[in-house]
Short mmCIF file of C-alpha atoms in Angstrom, two decimals:
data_model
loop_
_atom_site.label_atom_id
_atom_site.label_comp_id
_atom_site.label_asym_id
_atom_site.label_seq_id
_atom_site.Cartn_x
_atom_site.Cartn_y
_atom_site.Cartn_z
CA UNK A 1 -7.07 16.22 -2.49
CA UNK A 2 -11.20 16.14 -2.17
CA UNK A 3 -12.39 16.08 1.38
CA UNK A 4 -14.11 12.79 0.73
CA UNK A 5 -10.71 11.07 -0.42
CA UNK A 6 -10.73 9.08 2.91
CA UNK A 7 -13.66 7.48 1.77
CA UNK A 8 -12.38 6.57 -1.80
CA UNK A 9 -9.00 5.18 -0.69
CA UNK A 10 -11.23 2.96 1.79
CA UNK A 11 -13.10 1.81 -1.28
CA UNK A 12 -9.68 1.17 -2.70
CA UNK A 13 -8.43 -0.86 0.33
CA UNK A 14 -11.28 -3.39 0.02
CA UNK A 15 -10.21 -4.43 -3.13
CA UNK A 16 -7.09 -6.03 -1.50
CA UNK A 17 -9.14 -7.97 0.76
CA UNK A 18 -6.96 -8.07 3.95
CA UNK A 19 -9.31 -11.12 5.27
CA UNK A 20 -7.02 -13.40 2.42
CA UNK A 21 -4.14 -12.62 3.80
CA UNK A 22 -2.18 -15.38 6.10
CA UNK A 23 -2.54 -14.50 10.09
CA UNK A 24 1.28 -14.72 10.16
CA UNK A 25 2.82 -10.83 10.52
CA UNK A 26 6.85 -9.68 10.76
CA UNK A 27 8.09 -8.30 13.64
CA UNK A 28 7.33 -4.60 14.06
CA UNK A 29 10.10 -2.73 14.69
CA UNK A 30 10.53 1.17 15.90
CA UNK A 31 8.98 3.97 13.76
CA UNK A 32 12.52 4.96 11.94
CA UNK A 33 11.01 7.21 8.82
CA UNK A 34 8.23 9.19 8.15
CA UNK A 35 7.32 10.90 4.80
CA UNK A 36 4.81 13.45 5.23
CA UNK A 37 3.68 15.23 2.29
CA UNK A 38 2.38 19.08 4.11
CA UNK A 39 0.92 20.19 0.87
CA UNK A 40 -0.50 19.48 -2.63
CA UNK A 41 0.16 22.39 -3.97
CA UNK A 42 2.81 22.94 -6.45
CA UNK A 43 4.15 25.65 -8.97
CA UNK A 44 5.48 22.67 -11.72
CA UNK A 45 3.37 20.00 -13.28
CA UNK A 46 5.83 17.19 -14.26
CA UNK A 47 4.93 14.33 -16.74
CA UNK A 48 5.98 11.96 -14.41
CA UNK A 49 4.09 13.20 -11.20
CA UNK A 50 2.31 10.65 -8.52
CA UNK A 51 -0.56 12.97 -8.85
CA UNK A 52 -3.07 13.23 -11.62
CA UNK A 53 -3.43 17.02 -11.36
CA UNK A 54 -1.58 19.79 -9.95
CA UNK A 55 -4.11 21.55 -6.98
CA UNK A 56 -4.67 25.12 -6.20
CA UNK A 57 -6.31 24.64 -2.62
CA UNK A 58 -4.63 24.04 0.64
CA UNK A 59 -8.14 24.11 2.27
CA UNK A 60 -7.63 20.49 2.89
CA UNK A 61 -4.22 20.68 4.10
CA UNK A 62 -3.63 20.14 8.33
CA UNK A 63 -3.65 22.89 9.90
CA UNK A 64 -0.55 24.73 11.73
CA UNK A 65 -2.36 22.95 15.18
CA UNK A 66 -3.11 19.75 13.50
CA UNK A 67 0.44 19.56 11.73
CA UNK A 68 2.00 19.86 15.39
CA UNK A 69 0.36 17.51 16.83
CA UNK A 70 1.37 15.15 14.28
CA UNK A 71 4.96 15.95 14.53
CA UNK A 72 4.46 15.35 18.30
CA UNK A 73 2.80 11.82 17.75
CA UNK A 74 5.93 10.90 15.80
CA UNK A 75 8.25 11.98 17.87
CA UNK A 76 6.81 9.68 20.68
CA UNK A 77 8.01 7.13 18.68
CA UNK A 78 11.36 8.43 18.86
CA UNK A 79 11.13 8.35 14.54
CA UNK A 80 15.08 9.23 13.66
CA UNK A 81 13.70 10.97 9.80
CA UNK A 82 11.04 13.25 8.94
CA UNK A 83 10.96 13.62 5.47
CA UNK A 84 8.49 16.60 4.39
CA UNK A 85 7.37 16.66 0.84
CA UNK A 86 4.63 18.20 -1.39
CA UNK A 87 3.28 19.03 -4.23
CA UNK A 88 6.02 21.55 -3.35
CA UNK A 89 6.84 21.76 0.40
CA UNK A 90 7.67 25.60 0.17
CA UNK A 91 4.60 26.51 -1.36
CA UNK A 92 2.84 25.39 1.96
CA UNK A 93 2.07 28.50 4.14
CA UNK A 94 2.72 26.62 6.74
CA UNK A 95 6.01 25.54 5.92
CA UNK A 96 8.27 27.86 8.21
CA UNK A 97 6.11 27.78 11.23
CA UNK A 98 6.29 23.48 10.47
CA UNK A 99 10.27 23.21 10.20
CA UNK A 100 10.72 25.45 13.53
CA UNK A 101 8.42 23.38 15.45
CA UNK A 102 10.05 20.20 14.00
CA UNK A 103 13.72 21.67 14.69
CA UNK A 104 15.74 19.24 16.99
CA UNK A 105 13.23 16.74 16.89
CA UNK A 106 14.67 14.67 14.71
CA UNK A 107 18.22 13.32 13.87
CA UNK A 108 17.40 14.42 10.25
CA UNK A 109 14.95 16.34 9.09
CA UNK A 110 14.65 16.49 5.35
CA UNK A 111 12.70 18.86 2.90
CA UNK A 112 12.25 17.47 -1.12
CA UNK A 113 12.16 20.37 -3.29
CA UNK A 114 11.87 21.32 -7.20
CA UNK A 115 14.40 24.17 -6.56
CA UNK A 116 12.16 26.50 -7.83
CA UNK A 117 11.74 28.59 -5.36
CA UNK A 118 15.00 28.44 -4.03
CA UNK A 119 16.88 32.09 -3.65
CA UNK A 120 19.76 32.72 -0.93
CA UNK A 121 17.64 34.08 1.25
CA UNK A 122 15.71 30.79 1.35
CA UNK A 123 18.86 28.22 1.92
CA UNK A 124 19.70 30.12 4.41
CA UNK A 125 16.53 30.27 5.98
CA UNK A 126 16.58 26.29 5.40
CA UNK A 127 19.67 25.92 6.85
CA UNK A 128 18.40 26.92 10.26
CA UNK A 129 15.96 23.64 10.51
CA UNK A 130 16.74 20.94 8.20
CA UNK A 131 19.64 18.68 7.95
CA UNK A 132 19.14 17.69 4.39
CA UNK A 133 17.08 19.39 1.31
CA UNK A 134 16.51 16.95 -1.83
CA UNK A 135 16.66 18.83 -4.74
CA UNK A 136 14.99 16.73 -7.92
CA UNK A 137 17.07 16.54 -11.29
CA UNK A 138 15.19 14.27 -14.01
CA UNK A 139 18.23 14.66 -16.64
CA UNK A 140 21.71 15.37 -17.22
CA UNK A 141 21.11 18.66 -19.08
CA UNK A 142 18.21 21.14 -19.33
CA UNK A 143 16.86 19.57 -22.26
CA UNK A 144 16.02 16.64 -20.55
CA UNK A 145 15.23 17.96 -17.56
CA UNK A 146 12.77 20.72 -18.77
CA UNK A 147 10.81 18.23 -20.79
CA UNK A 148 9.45 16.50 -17.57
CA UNK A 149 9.41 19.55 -15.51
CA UNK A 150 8.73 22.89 -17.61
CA UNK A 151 11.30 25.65 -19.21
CA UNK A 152 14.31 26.95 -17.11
CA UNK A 153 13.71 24.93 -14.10
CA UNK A 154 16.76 22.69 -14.77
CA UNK A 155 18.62 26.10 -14.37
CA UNK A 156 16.59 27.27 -11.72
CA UNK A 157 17.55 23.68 -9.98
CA UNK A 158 20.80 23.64 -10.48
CA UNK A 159 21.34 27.15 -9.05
CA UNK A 160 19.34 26.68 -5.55
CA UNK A 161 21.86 23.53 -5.64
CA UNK A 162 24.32 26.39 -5.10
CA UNK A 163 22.51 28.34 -2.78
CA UNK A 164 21.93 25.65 -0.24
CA UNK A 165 25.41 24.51 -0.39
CA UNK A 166 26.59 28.04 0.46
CA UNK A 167 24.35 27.98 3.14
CA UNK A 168 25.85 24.82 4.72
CA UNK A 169 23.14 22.66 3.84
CA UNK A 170 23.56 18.73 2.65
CA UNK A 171 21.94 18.43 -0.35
CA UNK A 172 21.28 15.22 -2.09
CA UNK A 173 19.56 14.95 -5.77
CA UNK A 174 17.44 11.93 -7.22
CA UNK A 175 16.95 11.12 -10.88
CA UNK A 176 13.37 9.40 -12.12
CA UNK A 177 14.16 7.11 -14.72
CA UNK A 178 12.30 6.04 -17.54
CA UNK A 179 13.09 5.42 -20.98
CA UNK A 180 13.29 8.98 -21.83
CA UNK A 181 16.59 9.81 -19.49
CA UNK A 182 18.26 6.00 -18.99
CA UNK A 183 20.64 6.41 -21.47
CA UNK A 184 22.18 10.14 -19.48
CA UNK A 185 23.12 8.03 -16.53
CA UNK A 186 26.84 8.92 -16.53
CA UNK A 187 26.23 12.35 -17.68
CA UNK A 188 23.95 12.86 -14.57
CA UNK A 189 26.92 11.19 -12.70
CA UNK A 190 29.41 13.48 -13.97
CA UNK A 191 26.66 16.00 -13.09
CA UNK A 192 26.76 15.45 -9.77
CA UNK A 193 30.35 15.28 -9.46
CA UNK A 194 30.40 19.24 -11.06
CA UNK A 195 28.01 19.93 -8.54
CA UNK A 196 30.69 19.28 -5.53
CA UNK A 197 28.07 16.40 -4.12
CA UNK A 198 29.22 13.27 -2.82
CA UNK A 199 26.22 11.32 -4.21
CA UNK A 200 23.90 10.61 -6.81
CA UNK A 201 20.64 9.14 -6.18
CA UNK A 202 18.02 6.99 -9.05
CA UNK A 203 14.87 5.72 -8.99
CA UNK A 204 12.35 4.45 -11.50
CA UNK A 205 9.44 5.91 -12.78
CA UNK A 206 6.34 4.28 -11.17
CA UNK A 207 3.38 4.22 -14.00
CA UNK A 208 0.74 6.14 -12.36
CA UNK A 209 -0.45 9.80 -11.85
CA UNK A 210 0.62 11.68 -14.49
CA UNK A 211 3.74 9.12 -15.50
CA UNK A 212 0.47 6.91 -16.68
CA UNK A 213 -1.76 9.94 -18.24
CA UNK A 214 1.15 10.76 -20.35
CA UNK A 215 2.27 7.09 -21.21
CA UNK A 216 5.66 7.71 -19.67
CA UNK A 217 7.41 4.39 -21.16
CA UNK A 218 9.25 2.35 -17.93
CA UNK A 219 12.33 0.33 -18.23
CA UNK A 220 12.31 -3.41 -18.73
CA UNK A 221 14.30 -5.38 -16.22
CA UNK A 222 17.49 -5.89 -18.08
CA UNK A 223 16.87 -1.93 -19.25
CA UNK A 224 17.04 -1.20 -15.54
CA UNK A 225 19.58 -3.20 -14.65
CA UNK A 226 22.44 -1.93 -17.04
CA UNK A 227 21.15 1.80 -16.81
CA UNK A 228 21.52 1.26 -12.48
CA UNK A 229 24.63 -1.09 -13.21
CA UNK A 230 26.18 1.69 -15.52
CA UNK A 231 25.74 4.55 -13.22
CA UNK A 232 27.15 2.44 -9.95
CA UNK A 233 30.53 1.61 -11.71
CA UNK A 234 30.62 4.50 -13.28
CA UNK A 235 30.55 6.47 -10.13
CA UNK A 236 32.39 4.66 -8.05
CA UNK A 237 35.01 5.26 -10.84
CA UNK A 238 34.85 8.73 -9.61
CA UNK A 239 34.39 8.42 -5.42
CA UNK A 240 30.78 9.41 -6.02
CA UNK A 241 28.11 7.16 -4.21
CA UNK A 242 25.14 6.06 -6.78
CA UNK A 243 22.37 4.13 -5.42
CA UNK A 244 18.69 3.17 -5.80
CA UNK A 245 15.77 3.04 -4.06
CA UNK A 246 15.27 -0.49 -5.29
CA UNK A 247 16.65 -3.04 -2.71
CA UNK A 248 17.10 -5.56 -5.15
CA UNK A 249 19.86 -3.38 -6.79
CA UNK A 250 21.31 -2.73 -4.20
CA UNK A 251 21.49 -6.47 -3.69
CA UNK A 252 22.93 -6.99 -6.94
CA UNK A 253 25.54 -4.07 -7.04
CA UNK A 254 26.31 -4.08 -3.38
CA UNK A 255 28.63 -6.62 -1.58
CA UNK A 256 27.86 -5.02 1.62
CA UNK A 257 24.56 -4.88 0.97
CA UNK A 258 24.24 -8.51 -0.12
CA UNK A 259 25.43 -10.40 2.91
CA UNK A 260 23.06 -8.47 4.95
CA UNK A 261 20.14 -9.42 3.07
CA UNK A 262 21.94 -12.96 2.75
CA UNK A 263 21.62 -12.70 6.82
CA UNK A 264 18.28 -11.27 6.77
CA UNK A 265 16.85 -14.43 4.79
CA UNK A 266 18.64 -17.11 6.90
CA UNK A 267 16.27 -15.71 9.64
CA UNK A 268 13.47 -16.70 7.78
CA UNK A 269 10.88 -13.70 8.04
CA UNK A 270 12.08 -13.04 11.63
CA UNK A 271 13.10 -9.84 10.25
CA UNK A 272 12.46 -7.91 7.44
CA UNK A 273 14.70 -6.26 4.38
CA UNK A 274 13.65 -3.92 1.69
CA UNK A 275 10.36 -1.83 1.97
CA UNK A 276 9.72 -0.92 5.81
CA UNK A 277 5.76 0.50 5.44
CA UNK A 278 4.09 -1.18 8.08
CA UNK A 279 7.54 -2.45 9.59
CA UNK A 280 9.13 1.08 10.67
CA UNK A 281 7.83 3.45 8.44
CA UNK A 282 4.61 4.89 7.21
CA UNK A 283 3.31 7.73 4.62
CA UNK A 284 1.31 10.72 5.39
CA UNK A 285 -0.72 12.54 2.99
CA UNK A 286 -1.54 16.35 3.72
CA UNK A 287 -4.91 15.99 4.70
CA UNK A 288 -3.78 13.66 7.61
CA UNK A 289 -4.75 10.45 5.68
CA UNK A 290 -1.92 7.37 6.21
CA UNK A 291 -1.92 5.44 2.69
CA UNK A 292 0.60 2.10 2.34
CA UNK A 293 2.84 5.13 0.36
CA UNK A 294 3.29 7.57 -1.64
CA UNK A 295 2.50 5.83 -5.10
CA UNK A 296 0.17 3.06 -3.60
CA UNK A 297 -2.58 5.25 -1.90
CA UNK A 298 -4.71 2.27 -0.31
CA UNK A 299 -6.30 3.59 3.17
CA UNK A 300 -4.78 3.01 6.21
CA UNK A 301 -6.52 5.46 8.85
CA UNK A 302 -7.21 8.97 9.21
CA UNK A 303 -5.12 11.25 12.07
CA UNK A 304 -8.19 13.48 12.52
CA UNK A 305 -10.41 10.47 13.53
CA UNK A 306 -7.57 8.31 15.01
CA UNK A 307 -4.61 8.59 16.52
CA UNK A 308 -0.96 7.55 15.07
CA UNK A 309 -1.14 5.06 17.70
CA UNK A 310 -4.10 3.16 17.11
CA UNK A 311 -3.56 3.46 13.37
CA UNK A 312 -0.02 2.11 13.48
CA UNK A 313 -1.03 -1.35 15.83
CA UNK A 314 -4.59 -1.73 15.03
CA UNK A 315 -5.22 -0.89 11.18
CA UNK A 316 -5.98 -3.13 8.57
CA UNK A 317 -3.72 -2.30 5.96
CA UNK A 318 -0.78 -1.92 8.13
CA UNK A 319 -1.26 -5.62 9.04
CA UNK A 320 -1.88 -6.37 5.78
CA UNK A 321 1.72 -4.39 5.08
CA UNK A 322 3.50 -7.05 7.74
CA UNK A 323 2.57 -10.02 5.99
CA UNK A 324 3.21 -9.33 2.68
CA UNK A 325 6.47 -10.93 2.55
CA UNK A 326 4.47 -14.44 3.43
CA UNK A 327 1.70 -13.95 0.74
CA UNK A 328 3.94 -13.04 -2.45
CA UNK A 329 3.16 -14.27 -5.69
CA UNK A 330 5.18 -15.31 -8.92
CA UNK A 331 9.05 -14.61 -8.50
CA UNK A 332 8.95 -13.06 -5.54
CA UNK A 333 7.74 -15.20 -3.73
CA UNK A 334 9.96 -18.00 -5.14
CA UNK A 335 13.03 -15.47 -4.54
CA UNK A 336 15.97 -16.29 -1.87
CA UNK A 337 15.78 -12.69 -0.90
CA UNK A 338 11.80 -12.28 -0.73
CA UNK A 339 12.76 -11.52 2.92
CA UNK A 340 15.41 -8.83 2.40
CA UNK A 341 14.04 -7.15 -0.38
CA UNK A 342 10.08 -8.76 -1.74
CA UNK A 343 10.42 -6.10 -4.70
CA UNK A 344 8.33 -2.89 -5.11
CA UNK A 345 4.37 -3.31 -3.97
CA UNK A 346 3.39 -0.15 -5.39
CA UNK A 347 5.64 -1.32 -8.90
CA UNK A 348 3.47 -3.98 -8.35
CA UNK A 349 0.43 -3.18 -8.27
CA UNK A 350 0.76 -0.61 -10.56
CA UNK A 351 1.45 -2.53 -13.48
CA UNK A 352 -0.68 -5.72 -12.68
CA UNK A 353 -3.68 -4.43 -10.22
CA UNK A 354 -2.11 -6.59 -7.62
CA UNK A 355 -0.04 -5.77 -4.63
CA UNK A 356 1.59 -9.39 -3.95
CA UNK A 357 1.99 -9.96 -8.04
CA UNK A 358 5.74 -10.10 -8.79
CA UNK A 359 7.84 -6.74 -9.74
CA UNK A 360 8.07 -7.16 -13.06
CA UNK A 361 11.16 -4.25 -12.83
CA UNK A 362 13.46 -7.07 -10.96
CA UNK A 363 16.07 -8.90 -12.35
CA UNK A 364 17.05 -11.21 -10.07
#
C-alpha cells in the first residue's frame, strides 16, 4: 500500500458521514478476533483478489518491533484468534520471527495461505506456532482452480494440504464463489472429503479489487442460496461440515443456528449477531492502518499514531460500526433477524456505494 493510504481511506470515511448516524450504539463486547494482514506481498495474482494490484514492496509493512507491539496490544484484550493473512503471509520476512512471538498467545492462531510455498519443511515449521493454516481452493479441479489463481497451483495446493496434515496441523480450506465455480459445489465437497478434512468452508465473491477489474460475475440471491443449500445437504450426507461466512445462511440452513439468532432478536439490539467489526473484532492492514475490514477499507485509525486502545473506544468509524444495525436501509432493516445477522456491509456497499443499503446477496 502507498504511505499516504491513511490519508485516502480518511477521505473515504467522510463519505459515510458518521454525524447521520443515530447516537444509539450495541453493546461492545471483548476483542474475540483479529485479522491482521502482515504483508501485501504475494507470489499469485488471482482474478478475484481484494486488491487491485499485486505489490513488490514491504517497505510499508510494520516492522518486526512495531508488529510486536501490536500482538501485545491485542493480547491485553485477552483476543481468543489471531488470524494472519497477506498478500501471502509467508512471503513476509517477518513471518517466522511474528508466529514465535505470537506462540501461546492465543487459543488459536491461524495463518491463510495459497499453498504455494508450502514444502515439508515448512508444515512442519508451521506446526510449531499455529493451531490452524487455511489453505484457499477456488474449484473442485485444477481447471477451475488455476483459472482464478495461475497454472499448477491447484496442485501445488492440494499437496501442502498434505504436508501440513503430516505435520499435525488443522487445516481448513475456503471456496470463493462466483458464477464461474457455483455449479462444482459437491465436487469441492467430495473434494474435501478425499482430502481426509472434516470441513468445507464457502464464501462469495465480493465485487471489488480485482473480482471488479476483471468483471468477476456474483451470484444472485436464489443463485446463492441453492449453490450454499446444495453443498450443506450434500455434505452433511457425508459427515462433512459445510458452512458460510454469510450469517444469513447459516440462519437458513442451520437449526442451531436459527434459534440463537431467534434469541438474539427478542433482545432487541441488546446484543448483536452476524458481523462483529466494531462489536469484538477489528481488521488490520500491514501498514498498521485499522479499516471496518478486509473488503470495506474505510479508515478507522492508525497504530503508529494511536494506540489499539484509543482507536477501539474512541474512533469514528468503529462507532459508526455499533450502530449500524439501528440505521439499516431497505430489507434489512425491515428483517426479523437485522439483529442476528444485518447482512454483509462490505456486500453492501460494494454493489450500491452504501454501507446501510440492503445485501442484495440475501434471501431471506
Amino acid at each position: 500500500m502507498a504511505s499516504d493510504q491513511p490519508q485516502a481511506l480518511g477521505a473515504h470515511a467522510h463519505r459515510v458521514h458518521p454525524h447521520l448516524f443515530s447516537k444509539k450504539e450495541d453493546h461492545m463486547t471483548k476483542l474475540d478476533y483479529v485479522q491482521w494482514d502482515i504483508t501485501s506481498i504475494c507470489n499469485l495474482k488471482c482474478l478475484h483478489c481484494r486488491e487491485k494490484a499485486t505489490l513488490s514492496s514491504v517497505a510499508d509493512d510494520l516492522s518486526l518491533e512495531e508488529a510486536k507491539n501490536l500482538i501485545d496490544q491485542i493480547v491485553a484484550y485477552q483476543t481468543h484468534t489471531l488470524s494472519i493473512a497477506g498478500g501471502e503471509p509467508l512471503l513476509s520476512p517477518i513471518i517466522w520471527q511474528v508466529l514465535e512471538y505470537a506462540r501461546g498467545k492465543f487459543k488459536r492462531l491461524v495463518v491463510s495461505s495459497n499453498g504455494t510455498t508450502i514444502d515439508h519443511e515448512t508444515a512442519i515449521r508451521l506446526g510449531e506456532f499455529v493451531t490452524t493454516v487455511q489453505v484457499s481452493i477456488d474449484g473442485a479441479n485444477a481447471e477451475t482452480h488455476d483459472r482464478m489463481r495461475g497454472q499448477g497451483n491447484f496442485a501445488k495446493a492440494v499437496q501442502a494440504i498434505g504436508f501440513l496434515q503430516d505435520a499435525g496441523v488443522t487445516v481448513a480450506t475456503r471456496m470463493t464463489l462466483h458464477k464461474g465455480n457455483s455449479e462444482e459445489v459437491r465436487e469441492y465437497v467430495d473434494l474435501a472429503q478425499s482430502l481426509g478434512l472434516p470441513d468445507a468452508y464457502l464464501r462469495r465473491v465480493i465485487p471489488i479489487g480485482n473480482a471488479k477489474k476483471y468483471g468477476l460475475v456474483t451470484l444472485t440471491a436464489q443463485e446463492l442460496k441453492k449453490a450454499l443449500g446444495t453443498a450443506i445437504e450434500y455434505g452433511r450426507s457425508l459427515s462433512i461440515h459445510v458452512a458460510s461466512a454469510d450469517y444469513f445462511c447459516q440462519i437458513a440452513f442451520n437449526d442451531v443456528a436459527r434459534a440463537k439468532a431467534q434469541k438474539i432478536q427478542a433482545m432487541g439490539g441488546q446484543h448483536i449477531g452476524g458481523c462483529a467489526i466494531g462489536h469484538s473484532s477489528f481488521y488490520v492492514m500491514q501498514n498498521g492502518v485499522i479499516v471496518y475490514c478486509p473488503y470495506l477499507p474505510v479508515f478507522c485509525g492508525d497504530l503508529r499514531k494511536e494506540t489499539l486502545e484509543l482507536i477501539w473506544k474512541n474512533s469514528p468509524m468503529m462507532r459508526v460500526a455499533r450502530s449500524l444495525r439501528h440505521n439499516l436501509k431497505g430489507k434489512c432493516a425491515a428483517c426479523e433477524y437485522k439483529f442476528a445477522c444485518g447482512g454483509c456491509r462490505a456486500y453492501a456497499h460494494a454493489t450500491t456505494g452504501d454501507i446501510l443499503a440492503e445485501d442484495s446477496g440475501c434471501w431471506l
